[in-house]
Short mmCIF file of N, CA and C in Angstrom, two decimals:
data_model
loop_
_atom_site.label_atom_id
_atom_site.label_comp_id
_atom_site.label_asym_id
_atom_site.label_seq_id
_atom_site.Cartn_x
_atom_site.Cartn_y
_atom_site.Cartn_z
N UNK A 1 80.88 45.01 98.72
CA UNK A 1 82.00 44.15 99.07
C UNK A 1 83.31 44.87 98.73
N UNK A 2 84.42 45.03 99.82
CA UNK A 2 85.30 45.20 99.76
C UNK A 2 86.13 44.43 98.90
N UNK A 3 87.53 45.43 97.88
CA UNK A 3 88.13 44.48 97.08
C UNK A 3 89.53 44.81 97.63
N UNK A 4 90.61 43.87 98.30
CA UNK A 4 91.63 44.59 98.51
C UNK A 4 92.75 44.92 97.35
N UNK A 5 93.47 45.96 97.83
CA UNK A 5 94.58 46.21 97.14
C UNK A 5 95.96 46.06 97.39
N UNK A 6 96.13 46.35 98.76
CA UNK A 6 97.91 45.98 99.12
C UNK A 6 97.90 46.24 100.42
N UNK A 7 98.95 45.70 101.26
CA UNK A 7 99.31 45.47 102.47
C UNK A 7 99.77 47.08 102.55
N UNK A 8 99.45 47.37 103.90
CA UNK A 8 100.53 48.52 103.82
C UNK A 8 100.67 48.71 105.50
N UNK A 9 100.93 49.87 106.19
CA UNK A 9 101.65 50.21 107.35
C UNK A 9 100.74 51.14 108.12
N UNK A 10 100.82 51.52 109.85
CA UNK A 10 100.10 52.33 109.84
C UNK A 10 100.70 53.76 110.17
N UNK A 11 101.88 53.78 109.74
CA UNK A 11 102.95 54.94 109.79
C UNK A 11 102.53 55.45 108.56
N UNK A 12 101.88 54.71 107.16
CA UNK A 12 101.80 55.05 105.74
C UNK A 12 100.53 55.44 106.02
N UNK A 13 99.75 54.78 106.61
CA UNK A 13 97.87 55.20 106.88
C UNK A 13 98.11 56.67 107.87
N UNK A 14 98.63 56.85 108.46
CA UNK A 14 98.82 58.14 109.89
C UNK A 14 98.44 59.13 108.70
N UNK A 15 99.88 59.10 107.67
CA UNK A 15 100.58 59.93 106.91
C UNK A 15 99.40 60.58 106.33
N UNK A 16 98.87 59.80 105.54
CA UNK A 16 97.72 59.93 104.75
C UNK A 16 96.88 60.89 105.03
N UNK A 17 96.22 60.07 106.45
CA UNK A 17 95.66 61.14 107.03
C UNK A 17 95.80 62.55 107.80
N UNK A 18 97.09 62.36 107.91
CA UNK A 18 97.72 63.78 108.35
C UNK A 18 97.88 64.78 107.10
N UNK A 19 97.89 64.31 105.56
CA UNK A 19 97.94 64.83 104.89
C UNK A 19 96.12 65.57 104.09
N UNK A 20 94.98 64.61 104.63
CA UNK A 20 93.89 65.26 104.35
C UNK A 20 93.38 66.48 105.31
N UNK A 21 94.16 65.91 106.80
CA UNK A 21 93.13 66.43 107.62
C UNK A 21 94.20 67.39 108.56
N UNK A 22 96.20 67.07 108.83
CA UNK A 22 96.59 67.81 109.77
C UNK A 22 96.86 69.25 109.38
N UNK A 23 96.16 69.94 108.16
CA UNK A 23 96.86 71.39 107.98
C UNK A 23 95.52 72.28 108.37
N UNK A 24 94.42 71.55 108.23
CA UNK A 24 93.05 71.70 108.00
C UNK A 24 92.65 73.01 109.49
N UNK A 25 92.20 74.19 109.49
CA UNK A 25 92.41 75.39 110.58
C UNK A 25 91.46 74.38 111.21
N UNK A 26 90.42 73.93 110.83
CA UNK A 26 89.19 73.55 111.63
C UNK A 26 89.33 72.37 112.68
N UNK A 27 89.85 71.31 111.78
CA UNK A 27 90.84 70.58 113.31
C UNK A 27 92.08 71.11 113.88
N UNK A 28 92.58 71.47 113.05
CA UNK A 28 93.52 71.92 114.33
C UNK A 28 93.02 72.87 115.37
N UNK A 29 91.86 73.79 114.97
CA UNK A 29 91.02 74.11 116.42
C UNK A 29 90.42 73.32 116.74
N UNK A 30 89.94 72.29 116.60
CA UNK A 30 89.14 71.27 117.50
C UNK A 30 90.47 70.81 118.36
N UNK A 31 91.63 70.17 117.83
CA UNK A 31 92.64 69.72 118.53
C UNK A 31 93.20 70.58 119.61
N UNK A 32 93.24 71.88 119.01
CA UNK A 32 93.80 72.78 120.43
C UNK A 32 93.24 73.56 121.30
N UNK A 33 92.32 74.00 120.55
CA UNK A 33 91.05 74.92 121.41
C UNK A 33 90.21 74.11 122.08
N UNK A 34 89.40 73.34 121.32
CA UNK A 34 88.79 72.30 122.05
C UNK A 34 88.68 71.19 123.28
N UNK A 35 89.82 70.50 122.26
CA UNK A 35 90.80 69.34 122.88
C UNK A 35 91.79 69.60 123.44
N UNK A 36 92.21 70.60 123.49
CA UNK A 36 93.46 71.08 124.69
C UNK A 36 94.50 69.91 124.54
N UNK A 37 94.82 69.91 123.53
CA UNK A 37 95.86 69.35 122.97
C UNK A 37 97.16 70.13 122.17
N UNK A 38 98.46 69.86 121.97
CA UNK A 38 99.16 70.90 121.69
C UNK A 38 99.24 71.06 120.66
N UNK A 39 98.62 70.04 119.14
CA UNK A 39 98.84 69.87 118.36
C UNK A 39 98.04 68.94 117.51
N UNK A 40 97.49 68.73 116.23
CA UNK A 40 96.38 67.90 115.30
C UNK A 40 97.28 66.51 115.83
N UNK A 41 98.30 66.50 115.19
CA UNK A 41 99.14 65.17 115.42
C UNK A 41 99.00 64.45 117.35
N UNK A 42 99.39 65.44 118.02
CA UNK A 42 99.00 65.06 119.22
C UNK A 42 97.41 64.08 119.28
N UNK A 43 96.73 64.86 119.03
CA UNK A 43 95.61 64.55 119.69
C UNK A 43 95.15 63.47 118.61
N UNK A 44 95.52 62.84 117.50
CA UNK A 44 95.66 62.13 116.43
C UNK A 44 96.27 60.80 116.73
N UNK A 45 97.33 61.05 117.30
CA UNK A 45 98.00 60.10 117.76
C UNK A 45 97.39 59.17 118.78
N UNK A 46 97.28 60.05 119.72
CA UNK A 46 96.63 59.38 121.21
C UNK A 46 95.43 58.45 121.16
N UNK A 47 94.73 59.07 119.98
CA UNK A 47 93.39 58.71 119.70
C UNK A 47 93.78 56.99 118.84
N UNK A 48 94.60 57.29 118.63
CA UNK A 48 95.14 55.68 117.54
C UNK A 48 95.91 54.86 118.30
N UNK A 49 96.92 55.64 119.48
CA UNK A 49 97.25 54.79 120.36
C UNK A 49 96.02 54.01 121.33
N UNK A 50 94.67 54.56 121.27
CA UNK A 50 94.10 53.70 122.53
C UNK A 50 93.59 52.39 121.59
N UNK A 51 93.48 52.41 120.33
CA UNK A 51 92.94 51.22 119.71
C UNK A 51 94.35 50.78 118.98
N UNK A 52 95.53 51.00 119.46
CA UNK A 52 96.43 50.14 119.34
C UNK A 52 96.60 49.91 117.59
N UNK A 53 96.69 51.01 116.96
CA UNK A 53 96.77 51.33 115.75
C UNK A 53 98.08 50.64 115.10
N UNK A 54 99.12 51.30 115.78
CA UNK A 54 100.47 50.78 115.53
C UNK A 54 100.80 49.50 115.89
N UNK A 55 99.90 48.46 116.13
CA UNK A 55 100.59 47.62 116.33
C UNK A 55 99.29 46.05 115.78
N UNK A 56 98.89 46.94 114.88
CA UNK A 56 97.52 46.36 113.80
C UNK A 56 98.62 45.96 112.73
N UNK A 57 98.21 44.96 111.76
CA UNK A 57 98.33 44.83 110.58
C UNK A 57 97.36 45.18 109.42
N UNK A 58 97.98 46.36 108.82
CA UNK A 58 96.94 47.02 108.11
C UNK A 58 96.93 46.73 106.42
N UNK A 59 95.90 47.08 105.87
CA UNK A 59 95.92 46.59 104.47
C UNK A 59 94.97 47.93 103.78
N UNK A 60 95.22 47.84 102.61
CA UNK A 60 94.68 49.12 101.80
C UNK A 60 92.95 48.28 100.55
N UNK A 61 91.90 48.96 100.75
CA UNK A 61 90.94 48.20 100.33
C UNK A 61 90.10 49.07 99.28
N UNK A 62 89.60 48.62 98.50
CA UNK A 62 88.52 49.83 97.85
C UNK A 62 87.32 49.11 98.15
N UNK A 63 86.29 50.57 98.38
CA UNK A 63 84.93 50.15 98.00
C UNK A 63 83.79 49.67 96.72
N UNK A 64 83.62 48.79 96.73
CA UNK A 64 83.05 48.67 95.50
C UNK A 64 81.86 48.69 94.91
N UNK A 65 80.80 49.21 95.86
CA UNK A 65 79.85 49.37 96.13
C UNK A 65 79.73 50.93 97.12
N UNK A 66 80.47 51.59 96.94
CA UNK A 66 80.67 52.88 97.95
C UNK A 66 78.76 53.37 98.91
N UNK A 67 77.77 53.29 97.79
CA UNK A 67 76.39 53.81 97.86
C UNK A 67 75.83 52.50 99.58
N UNK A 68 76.33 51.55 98.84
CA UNK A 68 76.13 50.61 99.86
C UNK A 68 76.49 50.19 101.19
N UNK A 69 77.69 49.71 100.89
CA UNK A 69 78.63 49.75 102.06
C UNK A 69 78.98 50.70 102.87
N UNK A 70 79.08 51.98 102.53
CA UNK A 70 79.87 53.22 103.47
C UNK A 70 78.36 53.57 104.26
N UNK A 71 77.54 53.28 103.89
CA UNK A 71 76.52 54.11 104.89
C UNK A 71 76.13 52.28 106.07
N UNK A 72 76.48 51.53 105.77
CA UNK A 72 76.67 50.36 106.70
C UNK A 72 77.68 50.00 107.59
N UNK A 73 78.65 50.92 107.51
CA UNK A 73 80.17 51.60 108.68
C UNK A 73 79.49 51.32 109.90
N UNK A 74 80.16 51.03 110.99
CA UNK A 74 79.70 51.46 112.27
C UNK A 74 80.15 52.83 112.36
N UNK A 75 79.73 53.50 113.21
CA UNK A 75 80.09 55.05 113.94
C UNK A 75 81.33 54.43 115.01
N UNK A 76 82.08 55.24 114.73
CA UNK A 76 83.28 55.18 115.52
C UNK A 76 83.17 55.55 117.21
N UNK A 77 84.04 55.06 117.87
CA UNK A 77 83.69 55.20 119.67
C UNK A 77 84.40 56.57 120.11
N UNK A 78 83.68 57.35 119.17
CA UNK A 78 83.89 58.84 119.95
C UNK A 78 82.85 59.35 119.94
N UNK A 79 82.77 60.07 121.22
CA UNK A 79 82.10 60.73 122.06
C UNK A 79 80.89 61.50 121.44
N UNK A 80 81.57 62.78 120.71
CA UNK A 80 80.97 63.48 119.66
C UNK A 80 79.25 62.85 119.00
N UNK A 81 80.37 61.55 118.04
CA UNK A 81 79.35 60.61 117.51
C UNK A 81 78.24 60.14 118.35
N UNK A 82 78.87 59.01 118.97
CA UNK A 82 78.20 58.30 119.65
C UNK A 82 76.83 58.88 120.81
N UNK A 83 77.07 60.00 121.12
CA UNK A 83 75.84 60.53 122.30
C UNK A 83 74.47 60.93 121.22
N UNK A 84 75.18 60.99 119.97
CA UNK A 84 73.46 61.08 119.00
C UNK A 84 73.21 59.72 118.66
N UNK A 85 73.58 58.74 118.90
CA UNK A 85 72.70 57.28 119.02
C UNK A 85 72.27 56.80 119.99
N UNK A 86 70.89 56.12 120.03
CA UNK A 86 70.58 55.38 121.36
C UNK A 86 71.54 54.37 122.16
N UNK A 87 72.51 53.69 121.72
CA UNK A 87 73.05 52.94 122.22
C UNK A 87 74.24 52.69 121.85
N UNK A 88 75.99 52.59 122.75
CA UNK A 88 77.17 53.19 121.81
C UNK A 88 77.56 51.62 121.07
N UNK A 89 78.03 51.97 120.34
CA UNK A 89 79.22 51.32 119.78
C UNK A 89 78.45 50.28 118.62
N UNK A 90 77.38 50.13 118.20
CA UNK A 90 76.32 49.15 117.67
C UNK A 90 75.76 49.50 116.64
N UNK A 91 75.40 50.96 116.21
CA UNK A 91 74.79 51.59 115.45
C UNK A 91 75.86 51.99 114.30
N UNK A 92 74.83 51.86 112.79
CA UNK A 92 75.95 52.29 111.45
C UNK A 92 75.26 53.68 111.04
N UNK A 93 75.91 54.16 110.51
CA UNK A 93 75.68 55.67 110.00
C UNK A 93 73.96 55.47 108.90
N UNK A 94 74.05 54.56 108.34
CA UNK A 94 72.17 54.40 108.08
C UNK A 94 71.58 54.68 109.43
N UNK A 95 71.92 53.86 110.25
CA UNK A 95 71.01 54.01 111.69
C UNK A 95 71.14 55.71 111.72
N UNK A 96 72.36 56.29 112.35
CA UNK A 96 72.09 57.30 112.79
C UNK A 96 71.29 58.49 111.99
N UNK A 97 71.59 58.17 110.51
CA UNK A 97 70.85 59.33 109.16
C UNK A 97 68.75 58.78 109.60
N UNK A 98 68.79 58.05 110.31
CA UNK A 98 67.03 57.34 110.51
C UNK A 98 66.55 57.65 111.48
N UNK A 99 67.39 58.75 112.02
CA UNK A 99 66.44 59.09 113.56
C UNK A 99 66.24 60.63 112.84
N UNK A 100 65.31 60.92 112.89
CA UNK A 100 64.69 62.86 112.37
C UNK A 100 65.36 63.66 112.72
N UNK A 101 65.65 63.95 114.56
CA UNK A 101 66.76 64.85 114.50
C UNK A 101 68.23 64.48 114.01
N UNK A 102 68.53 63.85 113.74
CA UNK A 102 70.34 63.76 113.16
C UNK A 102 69.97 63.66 111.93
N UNK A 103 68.84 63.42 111.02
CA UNK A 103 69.04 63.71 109.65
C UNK A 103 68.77 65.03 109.60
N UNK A 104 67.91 65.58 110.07
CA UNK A 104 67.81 66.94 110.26
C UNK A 104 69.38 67.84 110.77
N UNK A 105 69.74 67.71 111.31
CA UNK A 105 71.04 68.40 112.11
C UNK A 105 72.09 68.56 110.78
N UNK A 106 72.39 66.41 110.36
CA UNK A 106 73.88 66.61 109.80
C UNK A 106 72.96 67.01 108.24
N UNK A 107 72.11 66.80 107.59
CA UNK A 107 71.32 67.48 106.71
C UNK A 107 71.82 69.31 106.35
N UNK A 108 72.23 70.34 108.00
CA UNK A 108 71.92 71.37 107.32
C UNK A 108 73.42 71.59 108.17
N UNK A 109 74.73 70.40 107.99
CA UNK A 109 75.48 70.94 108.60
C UNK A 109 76.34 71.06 107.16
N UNK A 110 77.07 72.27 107.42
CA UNK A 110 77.67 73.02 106.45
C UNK A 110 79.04 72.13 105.70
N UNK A 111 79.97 71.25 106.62
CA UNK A 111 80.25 70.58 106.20
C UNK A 111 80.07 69.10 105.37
N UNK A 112 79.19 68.40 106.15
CA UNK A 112 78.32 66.99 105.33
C UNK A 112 77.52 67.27 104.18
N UNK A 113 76.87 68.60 104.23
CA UNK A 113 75.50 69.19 102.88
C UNK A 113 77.12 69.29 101.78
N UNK A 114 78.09 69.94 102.09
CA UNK A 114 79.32 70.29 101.00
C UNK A 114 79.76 69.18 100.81
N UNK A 115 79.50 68.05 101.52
CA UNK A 115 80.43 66.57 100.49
C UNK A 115 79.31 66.00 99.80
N UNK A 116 77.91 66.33 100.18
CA UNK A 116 76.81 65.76 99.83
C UNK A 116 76.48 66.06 98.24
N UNK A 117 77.26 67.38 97.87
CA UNK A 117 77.38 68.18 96.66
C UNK A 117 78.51 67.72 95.74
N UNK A 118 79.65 67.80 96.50
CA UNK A 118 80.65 67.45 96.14
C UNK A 118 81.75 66.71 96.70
N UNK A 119 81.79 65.12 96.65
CA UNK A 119 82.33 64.30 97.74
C UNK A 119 84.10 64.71 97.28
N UNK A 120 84.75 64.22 98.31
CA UNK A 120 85.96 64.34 97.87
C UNK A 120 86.55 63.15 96.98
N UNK A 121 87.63 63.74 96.11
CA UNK A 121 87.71 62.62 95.05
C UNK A 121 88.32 61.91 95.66
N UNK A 122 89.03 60.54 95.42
CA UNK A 122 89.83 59.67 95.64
C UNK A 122 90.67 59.63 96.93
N UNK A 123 89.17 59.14 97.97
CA UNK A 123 89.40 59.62 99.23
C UNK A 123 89.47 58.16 100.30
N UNK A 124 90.38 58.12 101.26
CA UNK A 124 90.12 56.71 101.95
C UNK A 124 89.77 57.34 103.49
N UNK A 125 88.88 56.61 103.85
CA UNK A 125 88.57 56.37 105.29
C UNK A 125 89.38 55.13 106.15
N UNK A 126 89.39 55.28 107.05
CA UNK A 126 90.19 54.53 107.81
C UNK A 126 89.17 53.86 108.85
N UNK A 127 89.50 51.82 109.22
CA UNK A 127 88.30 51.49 110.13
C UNK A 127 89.15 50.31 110.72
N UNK A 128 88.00 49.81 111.28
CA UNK A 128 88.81 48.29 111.99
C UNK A 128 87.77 47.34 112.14
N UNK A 129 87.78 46.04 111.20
CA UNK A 129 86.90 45.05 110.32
C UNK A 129 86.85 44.36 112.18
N UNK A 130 85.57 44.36 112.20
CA UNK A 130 85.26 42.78 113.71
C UNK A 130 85.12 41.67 113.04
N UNK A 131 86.31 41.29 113.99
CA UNK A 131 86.25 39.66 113.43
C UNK A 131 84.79 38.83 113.85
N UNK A 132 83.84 39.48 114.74
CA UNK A 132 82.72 38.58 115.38
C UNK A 132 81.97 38.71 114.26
N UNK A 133 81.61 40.42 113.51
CA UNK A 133 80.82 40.25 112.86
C UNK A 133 80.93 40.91 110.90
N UNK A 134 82.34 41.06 110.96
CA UNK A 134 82.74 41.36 109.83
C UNK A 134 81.72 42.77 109.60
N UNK A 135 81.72 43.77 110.95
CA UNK A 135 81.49 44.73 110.20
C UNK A 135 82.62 45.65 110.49
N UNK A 136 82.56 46.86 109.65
CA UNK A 136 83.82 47.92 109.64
C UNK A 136 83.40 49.23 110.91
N UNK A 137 84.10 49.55 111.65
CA UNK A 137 84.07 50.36 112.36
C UNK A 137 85.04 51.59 112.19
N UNK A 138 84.12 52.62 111.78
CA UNK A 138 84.71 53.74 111.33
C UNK A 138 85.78 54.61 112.26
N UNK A 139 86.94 54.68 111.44
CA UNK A 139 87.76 55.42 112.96
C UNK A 139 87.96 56.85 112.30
N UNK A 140 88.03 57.06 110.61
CA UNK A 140 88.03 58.53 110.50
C UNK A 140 87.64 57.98 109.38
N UNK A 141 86.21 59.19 109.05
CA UNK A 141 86.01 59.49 107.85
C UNK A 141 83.91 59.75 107.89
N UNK A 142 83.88 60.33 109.36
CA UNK A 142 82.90 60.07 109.37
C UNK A 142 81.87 61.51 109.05
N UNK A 143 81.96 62.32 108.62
CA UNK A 143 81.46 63.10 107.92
C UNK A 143 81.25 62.68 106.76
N UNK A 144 82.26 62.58 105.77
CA UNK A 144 82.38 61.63 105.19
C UNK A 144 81.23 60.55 104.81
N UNK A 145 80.98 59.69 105.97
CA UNK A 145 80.19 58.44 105.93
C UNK A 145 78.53 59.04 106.06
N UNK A 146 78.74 59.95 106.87
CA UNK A 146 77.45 60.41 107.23
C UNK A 146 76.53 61.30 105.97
N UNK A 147 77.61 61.92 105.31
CA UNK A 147 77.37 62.41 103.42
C UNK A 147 76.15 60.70 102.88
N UNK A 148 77.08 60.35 102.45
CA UNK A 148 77.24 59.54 101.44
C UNK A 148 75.47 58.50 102.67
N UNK A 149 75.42 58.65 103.86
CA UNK A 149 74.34 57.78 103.95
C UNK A 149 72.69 58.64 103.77
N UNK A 150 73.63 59.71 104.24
CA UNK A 150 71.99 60.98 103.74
C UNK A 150 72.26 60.93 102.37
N UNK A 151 72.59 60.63 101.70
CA UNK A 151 72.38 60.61 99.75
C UNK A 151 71.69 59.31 99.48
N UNK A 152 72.17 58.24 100.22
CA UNK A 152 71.72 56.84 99.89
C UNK A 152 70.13 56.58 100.44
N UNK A 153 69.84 57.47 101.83
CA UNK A 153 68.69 57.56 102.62
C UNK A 153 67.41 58.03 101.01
N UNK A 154 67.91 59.22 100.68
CA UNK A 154 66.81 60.21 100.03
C UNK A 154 67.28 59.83 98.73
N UNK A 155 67.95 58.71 98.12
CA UNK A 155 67.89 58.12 96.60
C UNK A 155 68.87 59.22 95.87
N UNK A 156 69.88 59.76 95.98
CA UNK A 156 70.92 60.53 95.65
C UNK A 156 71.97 59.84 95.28
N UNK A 157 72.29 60.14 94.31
CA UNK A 157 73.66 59.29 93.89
C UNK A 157 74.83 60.24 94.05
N UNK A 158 75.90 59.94 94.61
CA UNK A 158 76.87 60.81 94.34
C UNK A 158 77.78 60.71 93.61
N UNK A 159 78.57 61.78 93.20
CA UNK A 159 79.80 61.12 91.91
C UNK A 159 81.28 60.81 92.83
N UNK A 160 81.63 59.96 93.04
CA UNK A 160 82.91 59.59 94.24
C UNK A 160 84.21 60.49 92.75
N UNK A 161 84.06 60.56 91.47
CA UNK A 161 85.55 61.04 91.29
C UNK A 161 86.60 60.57 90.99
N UNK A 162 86.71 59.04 91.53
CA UNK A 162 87.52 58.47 91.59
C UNK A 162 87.47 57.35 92.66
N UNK A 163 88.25 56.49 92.76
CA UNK A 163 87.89 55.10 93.64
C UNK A 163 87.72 55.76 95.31
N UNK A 164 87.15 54.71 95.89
CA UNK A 164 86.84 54.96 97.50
C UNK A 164 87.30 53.79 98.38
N UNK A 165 88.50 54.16 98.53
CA UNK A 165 89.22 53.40 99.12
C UNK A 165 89.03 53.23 101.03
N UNK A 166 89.57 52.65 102.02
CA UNK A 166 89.67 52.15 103.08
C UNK A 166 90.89 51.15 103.69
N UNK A 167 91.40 52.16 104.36
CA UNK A 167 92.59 51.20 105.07
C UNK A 167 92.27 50.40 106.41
N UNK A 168 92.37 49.67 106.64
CA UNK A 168 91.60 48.34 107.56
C UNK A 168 92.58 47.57 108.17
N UNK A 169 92.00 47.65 109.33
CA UNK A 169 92.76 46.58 110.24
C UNK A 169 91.92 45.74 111.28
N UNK A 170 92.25 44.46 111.44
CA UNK A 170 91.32 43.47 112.41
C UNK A 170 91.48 43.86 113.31
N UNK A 171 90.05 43.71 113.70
CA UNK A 171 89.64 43.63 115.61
C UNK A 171 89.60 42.72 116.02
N UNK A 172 89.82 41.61 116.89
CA UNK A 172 89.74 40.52 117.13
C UNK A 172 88.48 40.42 118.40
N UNK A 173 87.69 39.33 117.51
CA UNK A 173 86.62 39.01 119.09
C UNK A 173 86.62 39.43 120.54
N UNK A 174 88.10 38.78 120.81
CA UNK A 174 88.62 39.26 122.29
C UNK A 174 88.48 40.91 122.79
N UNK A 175 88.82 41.58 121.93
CA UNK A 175 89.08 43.25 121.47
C UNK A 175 87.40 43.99 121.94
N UNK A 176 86.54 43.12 121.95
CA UNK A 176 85.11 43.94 121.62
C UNK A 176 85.25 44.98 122.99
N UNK A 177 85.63 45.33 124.15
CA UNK A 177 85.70 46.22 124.94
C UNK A 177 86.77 46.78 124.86
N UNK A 178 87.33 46.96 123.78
CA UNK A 178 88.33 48.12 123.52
C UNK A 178 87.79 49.03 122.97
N UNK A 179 86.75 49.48 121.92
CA UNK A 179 85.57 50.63 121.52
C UNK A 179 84.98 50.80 122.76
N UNK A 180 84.52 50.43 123.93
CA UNK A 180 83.78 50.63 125.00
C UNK A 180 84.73 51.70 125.56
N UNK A 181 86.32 51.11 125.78
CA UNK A 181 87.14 51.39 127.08
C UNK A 181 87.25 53.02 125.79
N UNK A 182 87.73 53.12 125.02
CA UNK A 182 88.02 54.18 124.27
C UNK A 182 86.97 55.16 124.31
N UNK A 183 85.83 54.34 123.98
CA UNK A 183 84.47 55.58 124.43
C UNK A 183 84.72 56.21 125.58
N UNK A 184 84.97 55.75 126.66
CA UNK A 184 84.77 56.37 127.69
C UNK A 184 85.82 56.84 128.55
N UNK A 185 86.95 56.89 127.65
CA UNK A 185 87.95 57.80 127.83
C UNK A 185 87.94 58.85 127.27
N UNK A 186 87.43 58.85 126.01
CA UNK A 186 87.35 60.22 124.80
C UNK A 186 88.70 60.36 124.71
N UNK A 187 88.77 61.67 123.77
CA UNK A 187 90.37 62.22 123.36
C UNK A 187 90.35 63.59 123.95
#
């Protein structure tokens, strides 16, 4: 169960994450080489403009149960993710760590095995709570999520470091084909 902590903005949530992830060589080649985008922030942006980020009311939350909850995330409606589950937008990162090949894959991927060792300390993921079914849908942090559910899968405890926070914003019922329409636009 989530415990909240304070209201905040998603100009203050962007920030955040521009500060874990926009200096980082590895996205910014995914963003420009990849994604043919001109820039991390570019292709960052766009991706938050299709779920209407900026115009969410966002709030700052910790996990309090991190072992529990984070591997019960949905997988976020990107592309990447989503084509290793049977079915999009439905499945939580337990699901996806329970099929052999994706525990196998993110198991010997060089980044998830290194948080699996050593998670990052006092780290927030970013999601968007459904109001239908009060679950969290992961919009970044999913390496991250996918760590922490291969530790919980094979009885591993990890040391979080420090609190495990989540900045959150409602989806509203009406909203449920906005993860669809975003899937299938990609970034």
């Amino acid at each position: 169960m989530t415990k909240f902590i304070k209201p905040t903005t998603w100009e203050s949530v962007f920030q955040d994450w521009k500060q874990r992830e926009g200096n980082d060589p590895g996205w910014i080649h995914c963003a420009t080489e990849l994604k043919g985008w001109d820039s991390w922030e570019s292709w960052r942006r766009f991706s938050a403009a299709q779920l209407h980020a900026d115009e969410r009311e966002w709030s700052l939350w910790e996990f309090t149960d991190p072992m529990q909850e984070i591997p019960l995330m949905l997988v976020g409606p990107f592309t990447g993710w989503q084509s290793r589950l049977p079915k999009p937008n439905v499945h939580s990162f337990a699901d996806l760590v329970a099929i052999p090949e994706q525990r196998t894959f993110f198991s010997d991927h060089e980044k998830v095995s290194g948080m699996m060792k050593q998670f990052p300390a006092a780290t927030t993921f970013i999601g968007l709570k459904r109001e239908d079914s009060g679950a969290i849908v992961c919009l970044e942090g999913h390496h991250r999520a996918t760590a922490v559910a291969l530790c919980a899968l094979d009885g591993i405890k990890i040391y979080f470091g420090g609190p495990v926070q989540i900045a959150l914003a409602s989806l509203s019922s009406d909203e449920d084909s906005l993860l669809d329409a975003v899937l299938a636009r990609g970034s």
